C-alpha cells in the first residue's frame, strides 16, 4: 500500500469537477500541466482563467520533501512558525552529508559520526512535527520520492531543485527554497506565477546506444540553461509512451538545468508498471478511475502548436547519444562530433573517472544497462582505462541489484560502490589528487557540471552523459571514443566492438529490501525535545531578520559586481561547506566566494570601500555590517542558476546586503531573495550593468513608493562625483512587498499576519 493513499484518493475525488470547470473558464482543451495546476488551486474550484507568465496564483501542494542540507534551515524556520504539526505530508531525506571516499560501508559510518548532531536534530524535529524521516544510507531524496510518494496528477514542492524528478510519474513537482516549504508545512498557500508551457513532442523510439538521458541533453542544448525559465515542459507523443517511468524521471530531473519550473509526462502504462512494481497497485486503481484527467485533452496533442507557447519536436529514432559539457550542462555534443570538438577546444581526451548515479540516473534500469556494458568488457578481457564509481539511488535499488548480481558485475571491473547518496554529484567526493588542480576529464551521469562542483578542482572538465555511455567512455579511457563505430583492444590484442546496452526496465524478480531506512514520526510529538547547543558550529537557532525602517536605502556600497555565470554554487558553495548548512553565521563565510569580480576577474577578492584594501567577499561584507553600512550586489544573466539552496539568499541577508541587481534571475533564487526580505531587482536597461563602477555608492530615490509594476530608481555615485541614474524593474506583487516591509515572509507567519 502507498504512503498517504487517503490523501491521493482525496485529490482524485475533486479532480474531475475542478478540471471540467477550468476547461469551461479557459474555453479550450487543456494541457496536462494546466489540469494539475487548476485542480490544485488554494481556493478549490476554479473561478477564473489565468494568464500564463503574468498572474500570480495561490496553490495547495499535496506534499513537501526536504533533503538534509536544506532541511536544516527549513526546519529551523518552521520552528518559528508556532505550529504543532506539519499541515501536509512531509518527508526529510539524509542524502547530502555523506562523503564519497572509500566505499559505502566506511563512508556511511564516518558520516554518521561526523554529522551525528545534524542527523539527530533532523530525526528529532521530524519526530516532533509529524514528518517522515529517511535515515542516512536510505537513498537519494528524488529516487525515494519516485519509489514511494510520487503519483500521477499530484503537486508537490521540495527544497531541492531536482524535486522535478517526480514528473516522471506524472506530477507537477517543483523545487523551492525552504521558506516556501515552511509556508506549505504551516498550512498556508504557495504562490507561483502561472507558468508558460513548452511542449516537447517525441516521435520514434530510442534504440541502440541512445537513452532517455539523451533526450534532455538535446533539449538542454536547444533551450540553454535559461530557456525554460518560467515555463513547464510537457513531454508527449509515441516516443514518450515508449520510455520507462524512470527514464521519464531522468528527463524531468534535468529540466532544472534549463531553468524550467518543472517537467512532466502524461499517465501511461509505464507508470502503471512502475507503481505496481513498487507496491502501489492501490494508486494505479485510483488513478485509472480518472485516467483521462491525468493527461492532456486529445486535441492538445493532436495540434500542439495551438496550445503550447513553444513547441520542440525530437525524433528518438534519429537521436544520437550526447555528451554535454564541460562546465555547463547545456553545451551538447553528439558522440560522433566529440573527437573534432575536443581537439578544437583543447579538452583533455583521457578520461580519469566514470561516475554513475545521483538523483538523475540511479534507477534499476540505469544500473542494469550500464552493467551490460561492463559485463561485455570483462567477458572480452578488456581492462578499464579509467576509475569507476557508482551511487545506487536507494537502499531498495542497492539491495535488489546486489541480489541480481549487478553489483558483482561492476566489482569485477574494480568499480567502487559508494553509499546510496548524492556523493560526487554535489561535491561530496574526497577525490585523491584533486588538490593538485591538474587539468583532467571525468564523465558522469549526473545533472550538473559547473566548475569545481564534483571535486573542487577548477580544471576538472566534467561531461554529462548517459550511464551506458559513462561505462563505455570509462572502459575506453577516451572522451572521443564512439562505441557505435569504434573498437577496443582486449588482453589478446583483438579488436572488440561493444554491443549496444541492454537492461531490464524493472527487476524480473521484483524489488526487495530488508531495511529501507524509514522512521515514522510519533503520533503525538508534543513531548519530543529538539535541542540545539548554543556552542554548536553545525546548528544555530535563527533570529528574525529586522523589518524595513520605511526609509530610502542610502549610502550603500557596491560589494561585488559579479561577472558572467554566477550560480548558487558560486554564491554559496556546497562540498565541504555542507557541514554548516544549519548554522547561518558560519555558512555565511562562503558567501559569493566563487563569484568572479568584474573589475579584476578574480574570485573572492573585492575592494573594501571603507579603507581601500582588497579582501575576501565575506570579510568585506562583515566590515560593512559592523560599520552599519548597507551594500548591494550586482550580477549578470540568469543570476542564481542551479540549486534551490536558500542559503544563497539568507547569507547576504544575514550579513547586511540590501539588494541584488542583475540582468536576469533564475526563478527559485529570485523567490528566495523575496522571501528573506531582500530586494531582487533587474536592470530596466541591461546595458546599465556596464555603468557600475568599483567605488560606487548607491542611493535608492523612491523605495518609499515601492509598489507593484513600478520600477525603482537608483542613483549610482561614482568616485569622481559623477552620477548615473538607473531604473530597476521588479516582479513584486502586493503580498511580496509586505514580506519586504516585515523583514521576511517568515516574520509575517510568526506574527499570524500571513
PDB file of C-alpha atoms in Angstrom, residues 67 96 140-143 145 158-167 173-176 249-250 252-258 262 358-360 425-426 446-448 450 453 642-644 668:
ATOM      1  CA  UNK A  67      16.888  16.862   1.790  1.00  0.00           C
ATOM      2  CA  UNK A  96      23.729  15.159   1.060  1.00  0.00           C
ATOM      3  CA  UNK A 140      18.709   9.877  -2.628  1.00  0.00           C
ATOM      4  CA  UNK A 141      15.639  12.011  -1.981  1.00  0.00           C
ATOM      5  CA  UNK A 142      14.288  12.054  -5.534  1.00  0.00           C
ATOM      6  CA  UNK A 143      14.673   8.328  -6.128  1.00  0.00           C
ATOM      7  CA  UNK A 145      10.126  10.053  -3.695  1.00  0.00           C
ATOM      8  CA  UNK A 158      10.660  20.179  -2.420  1.00  0.00           C
ATOM      9  CA  UNK A 159      13.645  22.053  -1.039  1.00  0.00           C
ATOM     10  CA  UNK A 160      15.879  20.846  -3.849  1.00  0.00           C
ATOM     11  CA  UNK A 161      15.866  21.968  -7.469  1.00  0.00           C
ATOM     12  CA  UNK A 162      15.690  18.373  -8.688  1.00  0.00           C
ATOM     13  CA  UNK A 163      12.357  17.764  -6.992  1.00  0.00           C
ATOM     14  CA  UNK A 164      11.188  17.940 -10.619  1.00  0.00           C
ATOM     15  CA  UNK A 165      12.316  14.304 -10.969  1.00  0.00           C
ATOM     16  CA  UNK A 166       8.817  13.208  -9.835  1.00  0.00           C
ATOM     17  CA  UNK A 167       7.441  14.475 -13.150  1.00  0.00           C
ATOM     18  CA  UNK A 173       6.897  18.586  -8.689  1.00  0.00           C
ATOM     19  CA  UNK A 174       8.638  21.895  -8.156  1.00  0.00           C
ATOM     20  CA  UNK A 175      11.872  22.901  -6.458  1.00  0.00           C
ATOM     21  CA  UNK A 176      11.603  25.740  -3.944  1.00  0.00           C
ATOM     22  CA  UNK A 249      12.184  10.780 -14.367  1.00  0.00           C
ATOM     23  CA  UNK A 250      15.703  11.316 -15.742  1.00  0.00           C
ATOM     24  CA  UNK A 252      12.284  15.651 -15.875  1.00  0.00           C
ATOM     25  CA  UNK A 253      15.159  15.715 -13.390  1.00  0.00           C
ATOM     26  CA  UNK A 254      17.457  17.644 -15.703  1.00  0.00           C
ATOM     27  CA  UNK A 255      14.700  20.099 -16.553  1.00  0.00           C
ATOM     28  CA  UNK A 256      16.208  22.016 -13.637  1.00  0.00           C
ATOM     29  CA  UNK A 257      19.232  22.585 -15.876  1.00  0.00           C
ATOM     30  CA  UNK A 258      17.185  24.593 -18.380  1.00  0.00           C
ATOM     31  CA  UNK A 262       9.106  21.684 -13.749  1.00  0.00           C
ATOM     32  CA  UNK A 358      22.954  10.786  -8.482  1.00  0.00           C
ATOM     33  CA  UNK A 359      19.245  11.525  -8.413  1.00  0.00           C
ATOM     34  CA  UNK A 360      19.323  11.689 -12.216  1.00  0.00           C
ATOM     35  CA  UNK A 425      27.261  14.907  -7.813  1.00  0.00           C
ATOM     36  CA  UNK A 426      27.133  17.653  -5.174  1.00  0.00           C
ATOM     37  CA  UNK A 446      24.809  13.497 -13.068  1.00  0.00           C
ATOM     38  CA  UNK A 447      22.883  16.659 -13.932  1.00  0.00           C
ATOM     39  CA  UNK A 448      25.329  19.500 -13.293  1.00  0.00           C
ATOM     40  CA  UNK A 450      29.785  23.524 -13.111  1.00  0.00           C
ATOM     41  CA  UNK A 453      31.319  21.140  -8.484  1.00  0.00           C
ATOM     42  CA  UNK A 642      21.285  25.919 -10.178  1.00  0.00           C
ATOM     43  CA  UNK A 643      20.369  24.528  -6.790  1.00  0.00           C
ATOM     44  CA  UNK A 644      17.364  25.732  -4.813  1.00  0.00           C
ATOM     45  CA  UNK A 668      13.958  29.913  -7.471  1.00  0.00           C
TER      46      UNK A 668
END
